[in-house]
Amino acid sequence: MPKDSLTITDNRTGQSYEVPIENGTIKAIDLRKIKTDEKDFGLMTYDPAYTNTASCKSRVTYIDGDAGILNYRGYPIEQLAEQGTFLDTAYLLLNGELPSQAQATEWTYDITHHTMVHENIKELLDGFRYDAHPMGMLMSTVAALSTFYPEAKDVRDKATRRTQILRLIAKIPTLAAFSYRHLMGLPYAYPDNDLGYCANFLQMMFRMARGYQPSPVLERALEVLFILHADHEQNCSTSAMRGVGSSEADPYSSTAAAIAALYGPLHGGANEMVLRMLKEIGSKDAIPAFIREVKTSGGEVRLMGFGHRVYKNYDPRAKIIKRMADQVFEVTGRNPLLDIALELERIALEDEYFVKRKLYPNVDFYSGLIYQAMGFPVDMFPVLFAIPRTAGWLAQWEEMLEDKDQKIARPRQVYLGAARRDYVPLASRG
Ligand code: CMC
């Protein structure tokens, strides 16, 4: 009769231990009983970058990286992108179910009526240099919100949490658009409560002196991009959100930390780097030389927008974005960098280096081309990632707070530094 357990023999002592297996995992803490003697601390696992460690049990997002499957709360990403709205998706992530019609109406009303930010935020933004990166401004203004809503510290109170969740999802497009307007030296455009989530964001970004009418195709494209970016289980920024949140920091501070993690070029900053890379390559003729450089650089030069820790197959989000690009380009005109991207993908997918390492286009490979065609400057790309991901971060943060297994995040280390030694006064140091 097979047993759900693991028998480990410690060859240092010859002793055997039985460790239970649950959900395909063993508890790392169960290894601590494996000791060479009473004084021994006990066995730990060493897993830099958490490549094989589950940090939580989650019911939010499911990814099968080998099959290229992504589901939010069980719903395939393709169906949500085809039929859903961003706000319904955010509700789903946070509540576990799609909203009923009445719940959707109330949810949309609540989000719409929290879109304004305190006027002092404008003064804060005015303090930034004229060319400040909007991601830095977003991170700072989100962190600043914690000072406007000190009650947010009460993270153990569900009702208080709900208010901050509404505020964050509602205000993040306003902060993002204000950051852009500062960068452009334009007056801030206030939210318009008559518009939907994406249309309102577009008008706060691009409205000039006259009324602004976003193209329905572009509005829908943004909606789909927001759905695709809304969550992605335990990635770097979500782990930052959960890690900081585990100290019971308020959700604005935790979200600012998540934005900081997302900013990096290996994570949400990759969409920006893809565009810069395509521009630098410049023409299809230059692609073979670039690919050669990637392959011989020992990992230093990367094909941005390719590869993923979890997907060892085509990222399902990239497939949807690639298809959508044609619809967007019909309205905006074709982005000339698309031809370079398509050729780069074709060559890479036939090249043994990429095939062997299972490197496929990820979500960032084509999204930037669409954002650029829609008129967003490259600096705004990671910001466009952060807006919808806020819903996912908050869903994961709530799940963490309600999870009885969770405590303050505090990994162990393997200390390999100097042994104890005595302080040497400066005069005696030679
Ligand atoms: N170009 C060239 N080589 C690559 C790339 C790439 N984009 N990605 C991975 N490799 C190579 C890497 O050099 C290594 O080779 P070797 O085995 O010879 O040392 C091998 O593939 C495995 O790579 P890794 O760095 O160990 O893989 P990882 O799981 O730690 O990294 C990644 C995942 C996404 C950071 C990485 O693939 C990468 O840097 N990609 C480019 C940046 C990018 O597009 N990031 C966006 C990720 S999707 C959006 C998001 O959720 O953030």
CSV table of C-alpha atoms and ligand atoms in Angstrom, one decimal:
chain,number,residue,atom,x,y,z
A,1,MET,CA,0.0,0.0,0.0
A,2,PRO,CA,1.7,3.3,-1.1
A,3,LYS,CA,2.2,5.8,1.7
A,4,ASP,CA,2.2,9.6,1.4
A,5,SER,CA,5.5,10.0,3.0
A,6,LEU,CA,9.2,10.2,2.3
A,7,THR,CA,11.8,8.1,4.0
A,8,ILE,CA,15.2,9.8,4.3
A,9,THR,CA,18.4,8.1,5.4
A,10,ASP,CA,21.0,10.4,6.8
A,11,ASN,CA,24.3,8.8,5.7
A,12,ARG,CA,26.2,10.8,8.3
A,13,THR,CA,24.5,8.9,11.1
A,14,GLY,CA,22.8,5.9,9.3
A,15,GLN,CA,19.5,7.0,10.9
A,16,SER,CA,16.2,7.0,8.9
A,17,TYR,CA,13.4,9.5,9.2
A,18,GLU,CA,9.9,9.5,7.8
A,19,VAL,CA,8.5,12.8,6.6
A,20,PRO,CA,4.9,13.3,5.5
A,21,ILE,CA,4.1,14.4,1.9
A,22,GLU,CA,1.1,16.7,1.4
A,23,ASN,CA,0.1,18.3,-1.9
A,24,GLY,CA,3.4,17.1,-3.5
A,25,THR,CA,5.5,18.9,-0.9
A,26,ILE,CA,7.3,18.1,2.3
A,27,LYS,CA,7.5,20.7,5.1
A,28,ALA,CA,11.0,22.1,5.3
A,29,ILE,CA,10.6,22.4,9.1
A,30,ASP,CA,10.2,18.5,9.2
A,31,LEU,CA,13.9,18.3,8.1
A,32,ARG,CA,15.1,20.0,11.3
A,33,LYS,CA,14.7,16.8,13.2
A,34,ILE,CA,17.6,15.4,11.0
A,35,LYS,CA,20.6,16.0,13.2
A,36,THR,CA,24.1,14.6,13.6
A,37,ASP,CA,23.9,15.0,17.4
A,38,GLU,CA,21.8,16.9,20.0
A,39,LYS,CA,23.8,20.2,19.5
A,40,ASP,CA,23.3,20.2,15.7
A,41,PHE,CA,20.8,22.8,14.5
A,42,GLY,CA,19.1,20.3,12.1
A,43,LEU,CA,18.9,20.1,8.4
A,44,MET,CA,17.7,23.0,6.3
A,45,THR,CA,17.1,23.3,2.5
A,46,TYR,CA,19.2,25.7,0.4
A,47,ASP,CA,17.1,27.3,-2.3
A,48,PRO,CA,18.4,30.6,-3.5
A,49,ALA,CA,15.8,32.4,-5.6
A,50,TYR,CA,13.2,29.9,-4.4
A,51,THR,CA,13.4,27.8,-7.5
A,52,ASN,CA,11.8,24.8,-5.8
A,53,THR,CA,10.1,26.1,-2.7
A,54,ALA,CA,6.4,26.7,-2.3
A,55,SER,CA,6.1,29.7,0.1
A,56,CYS,CA,2.3,29.4,0.5
A,57,LYS,CA,-0.8,27.6,-0.3
A,58,SER,CA,-2.9,29.6,-2.7
A,59,ARG,CA,-6.3,29.4,-4.4
A,60,VAL,CA,-5.9,32.5,-6.6
A,61,THR,CA,-3.9,31.7,-9.8
A,62,TYR,CA,-2.9,28.4,-11.4
A,63,ILE,CA,0.0,28.1,-13.9
A,64,ASP,CA,1.1,25.0,-15.7
A,65,GLY,CA,4.4,26.2,-17.1
A,66,ASP,CA,5.1,23.2,-19.3
A,67,ALA,CA,1.6,23.2,-20.9
A,68,GLY,CA,1.4,27.0,-21.1
A,69,ILE,CA,-1.8,27.2,-19.0
A,70,LEU,CA,-2.8,30.2,-16.9
A,71,ASN,CA,-6.1,30.3,-14.9
A,72,TYR,CA,-7.4,32.9,-12.5
A,73,ARG,CA,-9.6,31.2,-9.8
A,74,GLY,CA,-10.0,28.3,-12.3
A,75,TYR,CA,-11.1,30.5,-15.3
A,76,PRO,CA,-8.7,30.2,-18.3
A,77,ILE,CA,-7.0,33.4,-19.2
A,78,GLU,CA,-8.1,33.1,-22.8
A,79,GLN,CA,-11.8,33.2,-21.8
A,80,LEU,CA,-11.3,36.1,-19.4
A,81,ALA,CA,-9.5,38.0,-22.1
A,82,GLU,CA,-12.1,37.3,-24.7
A,83,GLN,CA,-15.2,37.9,-22.6
A,84,GLY,CA,-14.3,39.6,-19.3
A,85,THR,CA,-13.6,43.1,-18.1
A,86,PHE,CA,-10.7,44.2,-15.9
A,87,LEU,CA,-12.9,45.1,-13.0
A,88,ASP,CA,-14.7,41.8,-13.1
A,89,THR,CA,-11.4,40.1,-13.2
A,90,ALA,CA,-10.1,42.1,-10.2
A,91,TYR,CA,-13.3,41.2,-8.3
A,92,LEU,CA,-12.8,37.5,-9.2
A,93,LEU,CA,-9.2,37.6,-8.0
A,94,LEU,CA,-10.1,39.2,-4.7
A,95,ASN,CA,-13.3,37.4,-4.0
A,96,GLY,CA,-12.9,34.0,-5.6
A,97,GLU,CA,-16.0,34.3,-7.8
A,98,LEU,CA,-17.1,36.4,-10.7
A,99,PRO,CA,-19.5,39.2,-9.5
A,100,SER,CA,-23.3,38.9,-10.0
A,101,GLN,CA,-24.8,41.8,-11.9
A,102,ALA,CA,-25.7,43.6,-8.6
A,103,GLN,CA,-22.2,43.0,-7.2
A,104,ALA,CA,-20.6,44.2,-10.5
A,105,THR,CA,-22.6,47.4,-10.4
A,106,GLU,CA,-21.7,48.1,-6.8
A,107,TRP,CA,-18.1,47.2,-7.3
A,108,THR,CA,-17.8,49.4,-10.3
A,109,TYR,CA,-19.5,52.3,-8.5
A,110,ASP,CA,-17.2,51.9,-5.5
A,111,ILE,CA,-14.1,51.9,-7.6
A,112,THR,CA,-15.3,54.8,-9.7
A,113,HIS,CA,-16.0,56.9,-6.6
A,114,HIS,CA,-12.5,56.4,-5.1
A,115,THR,CA,-10.5,57.6,-8.1
A,116,MET,CA,-9.7,61.1,-6.8
A,117,VAL,CA,-6.4,61.6,-4.9
A,118,HIS,CA,-5.7,64.2,-2.2
A,119,GLU,CA,-4.5,67.5,-3.7
A,120,ASN,CA,-1.3,67.3,-1.8
A,121,ILE,CA,-0.2,64.4,-4.1
A,122,LYS,CA,0.2,67.0,-6.8
A,123,GLU,CA,2.6,68.9,-4.7
A,124,LEU,CA,4.5,65.7,-4.0
A,125,LEU,CA,4.7,65.0,-7.7
A,126,ASP,CA,5.8,68.6,-8.4
A,127,GLY,CA,8.9,68.0,-6.2
A,128,PHE,CA,10.2,65.4,-8.7
A,129,ARG,CA,12.6,66.4,-11.4
A,130,TYR,CA,11.1,67.2,-14.8
A,131,ASP,CA,12.3,63.9,-16.3
A,132,ALA,CA,11.7,61.6,-13.3
A,133,HIS,CA,10.9,58.0,-14.3
A,134,PRO,CA,7.1,57.5,-13.8
A,135,MET,CA,7.7,54.2,-12.1
A,136,GLY,CA,9.7,56.0,-9.4
A,137,MET,CA,6.9,58.6,-9.0
A,138,LEU,CA,4.2,55.8,-8.9
A,139,MET,CA,6.1,53.9,-6.2
A,140,SER,CA,6.6,57.1,-4.1
A,141,THR,CA,3.0,58.3,-4.4
A,142,VAL,CA,1.6,54.9,-3.6
A,143,ALA,CA,3.8,54.8,-0.5
A,144,ALA,CA,2.7,58.3,0.4
A,145,LEU,CA,-1.0,57.2,0.4
A,146,SER,CA,-0.2,55.4,3.7
A,147,THR,CA,0.3,58.8,5.3
A,148,PHE,CA,-3.1,59.9,4.1
A,149,TYR,CA,-4.9,56.8,5.4
A,150,PRO,CA,-3.3,55.9,8.7
A,151,GLU,CA,-6.2,53.6,9.6
A,152,ALA,CA,-4.8,51.3,6.9
A,153,LYS,CA,-2.4,50.0,9.5
A,154,ASP,CA,-5.3,47.9,10.9
A,155,VAL,CA,-4.6,45.1,8.5
A,156,ARG,CA,-6.3,42.5,10.7
A,157,ASP,CA,-9.7,44.2,10.2
A,158,LYS,CA,-11.4,42.9,7.1
A,159,ALA,CA,-13.6,46.0,6.6
A,160,THR,CA,-10.6,48.3,6.9
A,161,ARG,CA,-8.7,46.2,4.4
A,162,ARG,CA,-11.7,46.3,1.9
A,163,THR,CA,-11.6,50.1,2.0
A,164,GLN,CA,-7.9,50.3,1.2
A,165,ILE,CA,-8.3,47.7,-1.6
A,166,LEU,CA,-11.0,49.9,-3.2
A,167,ARG,CA,-8.8,52.9,-2.8
A,168,LEU,CA,-5.7,51.3,-4.2
A,169,ILE,CA,-7.4,49.8,-7.3
A,170,ALA,CA,-9.2,53.1,-7.9
A,171,LYS,CA,-6.4,55.5,-7.3
A,172,ILE,CA,-3.5,53.7,-9.0
A,173,PRO,CA,-4.6,54.8,-12.6
A,174,THR,CA,-4.8,58.4,-11.3
A,175,LEU,CA,-1.3,58.3,-9.8
A,176,ALA,CA,0.0,56.6,-12.9
A,177,ALA,CA,-1.6,59.2,-15.2
A,178,PHE,CA,-0.5,62.1,-13.0
A,179,SER,CA,3.1,60.7,-13.1
A,180,TYR,CA,2.9,60.8,-16.9
A,181,ARG,CA,1.5,64.3,-17.0
A,182,HIS,CA,4.4,65.5,-14.7
A,183,LEU,CA,6.9,63.9,-17.1
A,184,MET,CA,5.3,65.6,-20.0
A,185,GLY,CA,4.9,69.0,-18.2
A,186,LEU,CA,1.2,68.8,-18.7
A,187,PRO,CA,-1.5,69.9,-16.2
A,188,TYR,CA,-3.0,67.0,-14.3
A,189,ALA,CA,-6.2,65.7,-15.7
A,190,TYR,CA,-8.8,64.6,-13.1
A,191,PRO,CA,-10.8,61.4,-13.1
A,192,ASP,CA,-14.1,61.4,-15.0
A,193,ASN,CA,-16.6,59.2,-13.2
A,194,ASP,CA,-18.8,58.9,-16.3
A,195,LEU,CA,-16.1,56.7,-17.9
A,196,GLY,CA,-15.1,53.1,-17.4
A,197,TYR,CA,-11.8,52.1,-15.7
A,198,CYS,CA,-9.7,52.0,-18.9
A,199,ALA,CA,-11.4,54.9,-20.7
A,200,ASN,CA,-11.0,57.0,-17.6
A,201,PHE,CA,-7.3,56.1,-17.4
A,202,LEU,CA,-6.8,57.0,-21.1
A,203,GLN,CA,-8.5,60.3,-20.7
A,204,MET,CA,-6.4,61.2,-17.7
A,205,MET,CA,-3.3,60.3,-19.8
A,206,PHE,CA,-4.1,61.9,-23.1
A,207,ARG,CA,-6.8,64.5,-22.7
A,208,MET,CA,-5.8,68.0,-23.9
A,209,ALA,CA,-7.9,71.2,-23.9
A,210,ARG,CA,-10.9,69.5,-25.6
A,211,GLY,CA,-12.9,66.5,-24.7
A,212,TYR,CA,-11.1,63.2,-25.3
A,213,GLN,CA,-12.8,60.2,-26.9
A,214,PRO,CA,-10.7,57.0,-26.7
A,215,SER,CA,-11.1,54.6,-29.6
A,216,PRO,CA,-13.2,51.7,-28.5
A,217,VAL,CA,-10.6,49.3,-30.1
A,218,LEU,CA,-7.8,50.8,-28.0
A,219,GLU,CA,-9.9,50.9,-24.9
A,220,ARG,CA,-10.7,47.2,-25.3
A,221,ALA,CA,-7.1,46.4,-26.1
A,222,LEU,CA,-6.0,48.1,-22.8
A,223,GLU,CA,-8.8,46.2,-21.0
A,224,VAL,CA,-7.4,42.9,-22.3
A,225,LEU,CA,-3.8,43.9,-21.5
A,226,PHE,CA,-5.0,44.7,-17.9
A,227,ILE,CA,-6.7,41.4,-17.6
A,228,LEU,CA,-3.6,39.5,-18.8
A,229,HIS,CA,-1.4,41.3,-16.3
A,230,ALA,CA,-3.7,41.1,-13.3
A,231,ASP,CA,-2.0,38.2,-11.5
A,232,HIS,CA,0.7,35.7,-12.0
A,233,GLU,CA,1.0,33.7,-8.7
A,234,GLN,CA,4.2,33.9,-6.7
A,235,ASN,CA,6.4,36.1,-8.9
A,236,CYS,CA,9.1,38.5,-7.6
A,237,SER,CA,6.7,41.4,-6.9
A,238,THR,CA,4.0,39.3,-5.4
A,239,SER,CA,6.5,37.7,-3.1
A,240,ALA,CA,7.6,41.2,-2.2
A,241,MET,CA,4.0,42.1,-1.4
A,242,ARG,CA,3.5,39.0,0.7
A,243,GLY,CA,6.9,39.4,2.4
A,244,VAL,CA,6.5,43.0,3.4
A,245,GLY,CA,2.8,42.5,4.2
A,246,SER,CA,3.7,39.6,6.5
A,247,SER,CA,5.2,42.2,8.9
A,248,GLU,CA,1.7,43.7,9.0
A,249,ALA,CA,2.8,46.8,7.2
A,250,ASP,CA,-0.1,48.8,5.7
A,251,PRO,CA,-1.1,47.8,2.1
A,252,TYR,CA,0.2,51.1,0.6
A,253,SER,CA,3.7,50.4,1.9
A,254,SER,CA,3.5,46.8,0.8
A,255,THR,CA,2.2,47.8,-2.7
A,256,ALA,CA,5.0,50.3,-3.0
A,257,ALA,CA,7.5,47.4,-2.3
A,258,ALA,CA,5.8,45.3,-4.9
A,259,ILE,CA,6.1,48.1,-7.4
A,260,ALA,CA,9.8,48.4,-6.6
A,261,ALA,CA,10.2,44.7,-7.3
A,262,LEU,CA,8.2,45.0,-10.5
A,263,TYR,CA,10.4,47.9,-11.7
A,264,GLY,CA,13.5,45.6,-12.3
A,265,PRO,CA,14.4,44.8,-16.0
A,266,LEU,CA,14.1,41.1,-15.3
A,267,HIS,CA,10.5,41.5,-14.2
A,268,GLY,CA,8.0,44.2,-15.1
A,269,GLY,CA,10.7,46.5,-16.5
A,270,ALA,CA,11.3,43.9,-19.3
A,271,ASN,CA,8.6,45.4,-21.6
A,272,GLU,CA,10.5,48.7,-21.6
A,273,MET,CA,13.8,46.9,-22.2
A,274,VAL,CA,12.2,45.0,-25.2
A,275,LEU,CA,11.4,48.2,-27.0
A,276,ARG,CA,14.8,49.6,-26.3
A,277,MET,CA,16.4,46.4,-27.6
A,278,LEU,CA,14.3,46.4,-30.8
A,279,LYS,CA,15.2,50.0,-31.4
A,280,GLU,CA,18.9,49.2,-30.9
A,281,ILE,CA,18.8,46.2,-33.3
A,282,GLY,CA,17.2,48.7,-35.7
A,283,SER,CA,16.7,46.4,-38.8
A,284,LYS,CA,16.1,42.8,-39.6
A,285,ASP,CA,19.6,42.4,-41.1
A,286,ALA,CA,21.1,43.1,-37.7
A,287,ILE,CA,19.2,40.3,-36.0
A,288,PRO,CA,21.7,37.4,-36.6
A,289,ALA,CA,24.5,39.4,-35.1
A,290,PHE,CA,22.4,40.3,-32.1
A,291,ILE,CA,21.4,36.6,-31.5
A,292,ARG,CA,25.1,35.7,-31.8
A,293,GLU,CA,25.9,38.3,-29.1
A,294,VAL,CA,23.2,36.9,-26.8
A,295,LYS,CA,24.5,33.3,-27.2
A,296,THR,CA,28.1,34.2,-26.6
A,297,SER,CA,27.7,36.7,-23.8
A,298,GLY,CA,27.4,34.0,-21.1
A,299,GLY,CA,24.0,35.3,-20.0
A,300,GLU,CA,25.0,38.9,-19.9
A,301,VAL,CA,23.1,40.0,-23.0
A,302,ARG,CA,19.6,38.7,-22.9
A,303,LEU,CA,16.9,38.5,-25.5
A,304,MET,CA,14.5,40.6,-23.5
A,305,GLY,CA,10.9,39.4,-23.5
A,306,PHE,CA,12.1,35.8,-23.8
A,307,GLY,CA,12.3,33.1,-21.1
A,308,HIS,CA,10.4,32.6,-17.9
A,309,ARG,CA,11.0,30.9,-14.6
A,310,VAL,CA,7.7,29.0,-14.8
A,311,TYR,CA,6.8,28.8,-18.5
A,312,LYS,CA,8.8,26.4,-20.5
A,313,ASN,CA,6.4,26.8,-23.4
A,314,TYR,CA,4.8,29.8,-25.2
A,315,ASP,CA,3.4,32.2,-22.5
A,316,PRO,CA,-0.4,32.1,-23.1
A,317,ARG,CA,-0.5,35.8,-22.5
A,318,ALA,CA,2.0,36.5,-25.3
A,319,LYS,CA,-0.2,34.5,-27.7
A,320,ILE,CA,-3.2,36.6,-27.0
A,321,ILE,CA,-1.2,39.9,-27.2
A,322,LYS,CA,0.3,38.9,-30.5
A,323,ARG,CA,-3.1,38.2,-32.0
A,324,MET,CA,-4.5,41.5,-30.6
A,325,ALA,CA,-1.6,43.5,-32.1
A,326,ASP,CA,-3.2,43.4,-35.6
A,327,GLN,CA,-6.5,44.9,-34.4
A,328,VAL,CA,-4.6,47.7,-32.6
A,329,PHE,CA,-2.3,48.4,-35.6
A,330,GLU,CA,-5.4,48.7,-37.8
A,331,VAL,CA,-6.3,51.8,-35.8
A,332,THR,CA,-2.9,53.2,-34.9
A,333,GLY,CA,-0.9,52.1,-38.0
A,334,ARG,CA,1.6,49.3,-37.9
A,335,ASN,CA,4.5,49.7,-35.4
A,336,PRO,CA,7.6,49.4,-37.6
A,337,LEU,CA,9.4,47.5,-34.8
A,338,LEU,CA,6.9,44.7,-35.2
A,339,ASP,CA,8.7,43.3,-38.2
A,340,ILE,CA,11.9,43.1,-36.2
A,341,ALA,CA,10.1,41.4,-33.3
A,342,LEU,CA,8.5,38.8,-35.6
A,343,GLU,CA,11.8,38.0,-37.3
A,344,LEU,CA,13.6,37.9,-33.9
A,345,GLU,CA,11.0,35.4,-32.6
A,346,ARG,CA,11.2,33.3,-35.8
A,347,ILE,CA,15.0,33.0,-35.6
A,348,ALA,CA,15.1,32.4,-31.9
A,349,LEU,CA,12.5,29.7,-31.9
A,350,GLU,CA,14.6,27.8,-34.5
A,351,ASP,CA,17.9,28.3,-32.8
A,352,GLU,CA,19.2,25.5,-30.7
A,353,TYR,CA,20.3,27.8,-27.8
A,354,PHE,CA,16.8,28.9,-27.2
A,355,VAL,CA,15.2,25.5,-28.0
A,356,LYS,CA,17.4,23.7,-25.6
A,357,ARG,CA,16.7,26.1,-22.8
A,358,LYS,CA,13.0,26.2,-23.6
A,359,LEU,CA,13.0,30.0,-24.0
A,360,TYR,CA,9.8,31.3,-25.6
A,361,PRO,CA,8.3,34.8,-25.9
A,362,ASN,CA,6.8,36.0,-22.6
A,363,VAL,CA,4.1,38.5,-21.9
A,364,ASP,CA,6.5,41.4,-22.3
A,365,PHE,CA,7.7,40.6,-25.8
A,366,TYR,CA,4.8,42.1,-27.8
A,367,SER,CA,3.0,44.2,-25.1
A,368,GLY,CA,5.4,47.1,-25.6
A,369,LEU,CA,4.7,47.3,-29.3
A,370,ILE,CA,1.0,47.8,-28.6
A,371,TYR,CA,1.6,50.3,-25.8
A,372,GLN,CA,3.9,52.3,-28.1
A,373,ALA,CA,1.4,52.3,-30.9
A,374,MET,CA,-1.2,53.5,-28.5
A,375,GLY,CA,0.9,56.5,-27.7
A,376,PHE,CA,2.4,55.5,-24.4
A,377,PRO,CA,6.1,56.5,-24.0
A,378,VAL,CA,8.4,53.6,-23.2
A,379,ASP,CA,9.0,54.9,-19.6
A,380,MET,CA,5.3,54.2,-18.9
A,381,PHE,CA,5.4,50.5,-19.8
A,382,PRO,CA,6.2,49.1,-16.4
A,383,VAL,CA,3.6,51.5,-14.9
A,384,LEU,CA,1.1,49.9,-17.2
A,385,PHE,CA,2.0,46.6,-15.7
A,386,ALA,CA,1.7,47.9,-12.2
A,387,ILE,CA,-1.8,49.2,-12.6
A,388,PRO,CA,-3.6,45.9,-13.1
A,389,ARG,CA,-1.2,43.8,-11.1
A,390,THR,CA,-2.3,45.8,-8.0
A,391,ALA,CA,-5.5,43.7,-8.0
A,392,GLY,CA,-3.4,40.5,-8.0
A,393,TRP,CA,-1.0,41.8,-5.3
A,394,LEU,CA,-4.0,42.7,-3.1
A,395,ALA,CA,-5.7,39.4,-3.6
A,396,GLN,CA,-2.5,37.6,-2.6
A,397,TRP,CA,-1.9,39.9,0.3
A,398,GLU,CA,-5.4,39.2,1.7
A,399,GLU,CA,-5.0,35.5,1.2
A,400,MET,CA,-1.7,35.7,3.1
A,401,LEU,CA,-3.2,37.6,6.0
A,402,GLU,CA,-6.1,35.1,6.3
A,403,ASP,CA,-3.8,32.1,6.1
A,404,LYS,CA,-3.2,30.5,9.5
A,405,ASP,CA,0.0,28.9,8.3
A,406,GLN,CA,1.6,32.2,7.6
A,407,LYS,CA,3.9,34.3,9.9
A,408,ILE,CA,6.3,37.1,9.3
A,409,ALA,CA,8.5,36.0,6.3
A,410,ARG,CA,12.0,35.3,7.6
A,411,PRO,CA,14.2,33.0,5.6
A,412,ARG,CA,17.3,31.3,7.0
A,413,GLN,CA,20.8,31.6,5.7
A,414,VAL,CA,23.9,29.4,5.4
A,415,TYR,CA,26.6,31.5,7.1
A,416,LEU,CA,30.0,31.2,5.4
A,417,GLY,CA,31.6,34.3,6.8
A,418,ALA,CA,34.4,34.9,9.3
A,419,ALA,CA,34.4,33.0,12.5
A,420,ARG,CA,34.3,35.1,15.8
A,421,ARG,CA,37.3,37.4,16.1
A,422,ASP,CA,38.3,40.4,18.2
A,423,TYR,CA,38.0,44.0,17.2
A,424,VAL,CA,41.3,45.7,16.2
A,425,PRO,CA,41.5,49.4,17.0
A,426,LEU,CA,42.2,51.6,13.9
A,427,ALA,CA,45.7,52.6,15.2
A,428,SER,CA,46.7,48.9,15.3
A,429,ARG,CA,45.5,48.0,11.9
A,430,GLY,CA,48.6,48.9,9.8
B,1,CMC,N1,18.0,35.5,-23.3
B,1,CMC,C1,19.1,34.7,-23.4
B,1,CMC,N2,19.3,33.7,-22.6
B,1,CMC,C2,18.4,33.5,-21.6
B,1,CMC,C3,17.3,34.3,-21.4
B,1,CMC,C4,17.1,35.3,-22.4
B,1,CMC,N3,16.0,36.1,-22.3
B,1,CMC,N4,16.6,33.8,-20.4
B,1,CMC,C5,17.2,32.8,-19.9
B,1,CMC,N5,18.4,32.6,-20.6
B,1,CMC,C6,19.3,31.5,-20.4
B,1,CMC,C7,20.2,31.8,-19.2
B,1,CMC,O1,21.4,32.4,-19.6
B,1,CMC,C8,20.5,30.4,-18.7
B,1,CMC,O2,21.5,29.8,-19.6
B,1,CMC,P1,22.6,28.8,-19.0
B,1,CMC,O3,21.8,27.6,-18.6
B,1,CMC,O4,23.5,28.5,-20.1
B,1,CMC,O5,23.3,29.4,-17.9
B,1,CMC,C9,19.2,29.6,-19.0
B,1,CMC,O6,18.6,30.3,-20.1
B,1,CMC,C10,18.3,29.6,-17.8
B,1,CMC,O7,18.1,31.0,-17.4
B,1,CMC,P2,17.9,31.5,-15.9
B,1,CMC,O8,18.4,32.9,-15.8
B,1,CMC,O9,18.5,30.5,-15.0
B,1,CMC,O10,16.3,31.4,-15.8
B,1,CMC,P3,15.5,32.1,-14.6
B,1,CMC,O11,14.3,31.3,-14.5
B,1,CMC,O12,16.3,32.4,-13.4
B,1,CMC,O13,15.1,33.5,-15.3
B,1,CMC,C11,14.0,35.2,-16.5
B,1,CMC,C12,13.9,33.8,-15.8
B,1,CMC,C13,12.6,35.7,-16.9
B,1,CMC,C14,14.5,36.2,-15.4
B,1,CMC,C15,14.9,35.1,-17.7
B,1,CMC,O14,14.4,34.2,-18.6
B,1,CMC,C16,15.2,36.5,-18.3
B,1,CMC,O15,16.1,37.2,-17.9
B,1,CMC,N6,14.5,36.9,-19.4
B,1,CMC,C17,14.6,38.2,-20.0
B,1,CMC,C18,13.9,39.2,-19.1
B,1,CMC,C19,12.4,39.1,-19.3
B,1,CMC,O16,11.9,39.0,-20.4
B,1,CMC,N7,11.7,39.2,-18.2
B,1,CMC,C20,10.2,39.2,-18.1
B,1,CMC,C21,9.6,37.9,-17.5
B,1,CMC,S1,7.9,37.7,-17.9
B,1,CMC,C22,7.1,39.0,-17.1
B,1,CMC,C23,7.1,39.0,-15.6
B,1,CMC,O17,6.3,38.2,-15.0
B,1,CMC,O18,8.0,39.7,-15.0
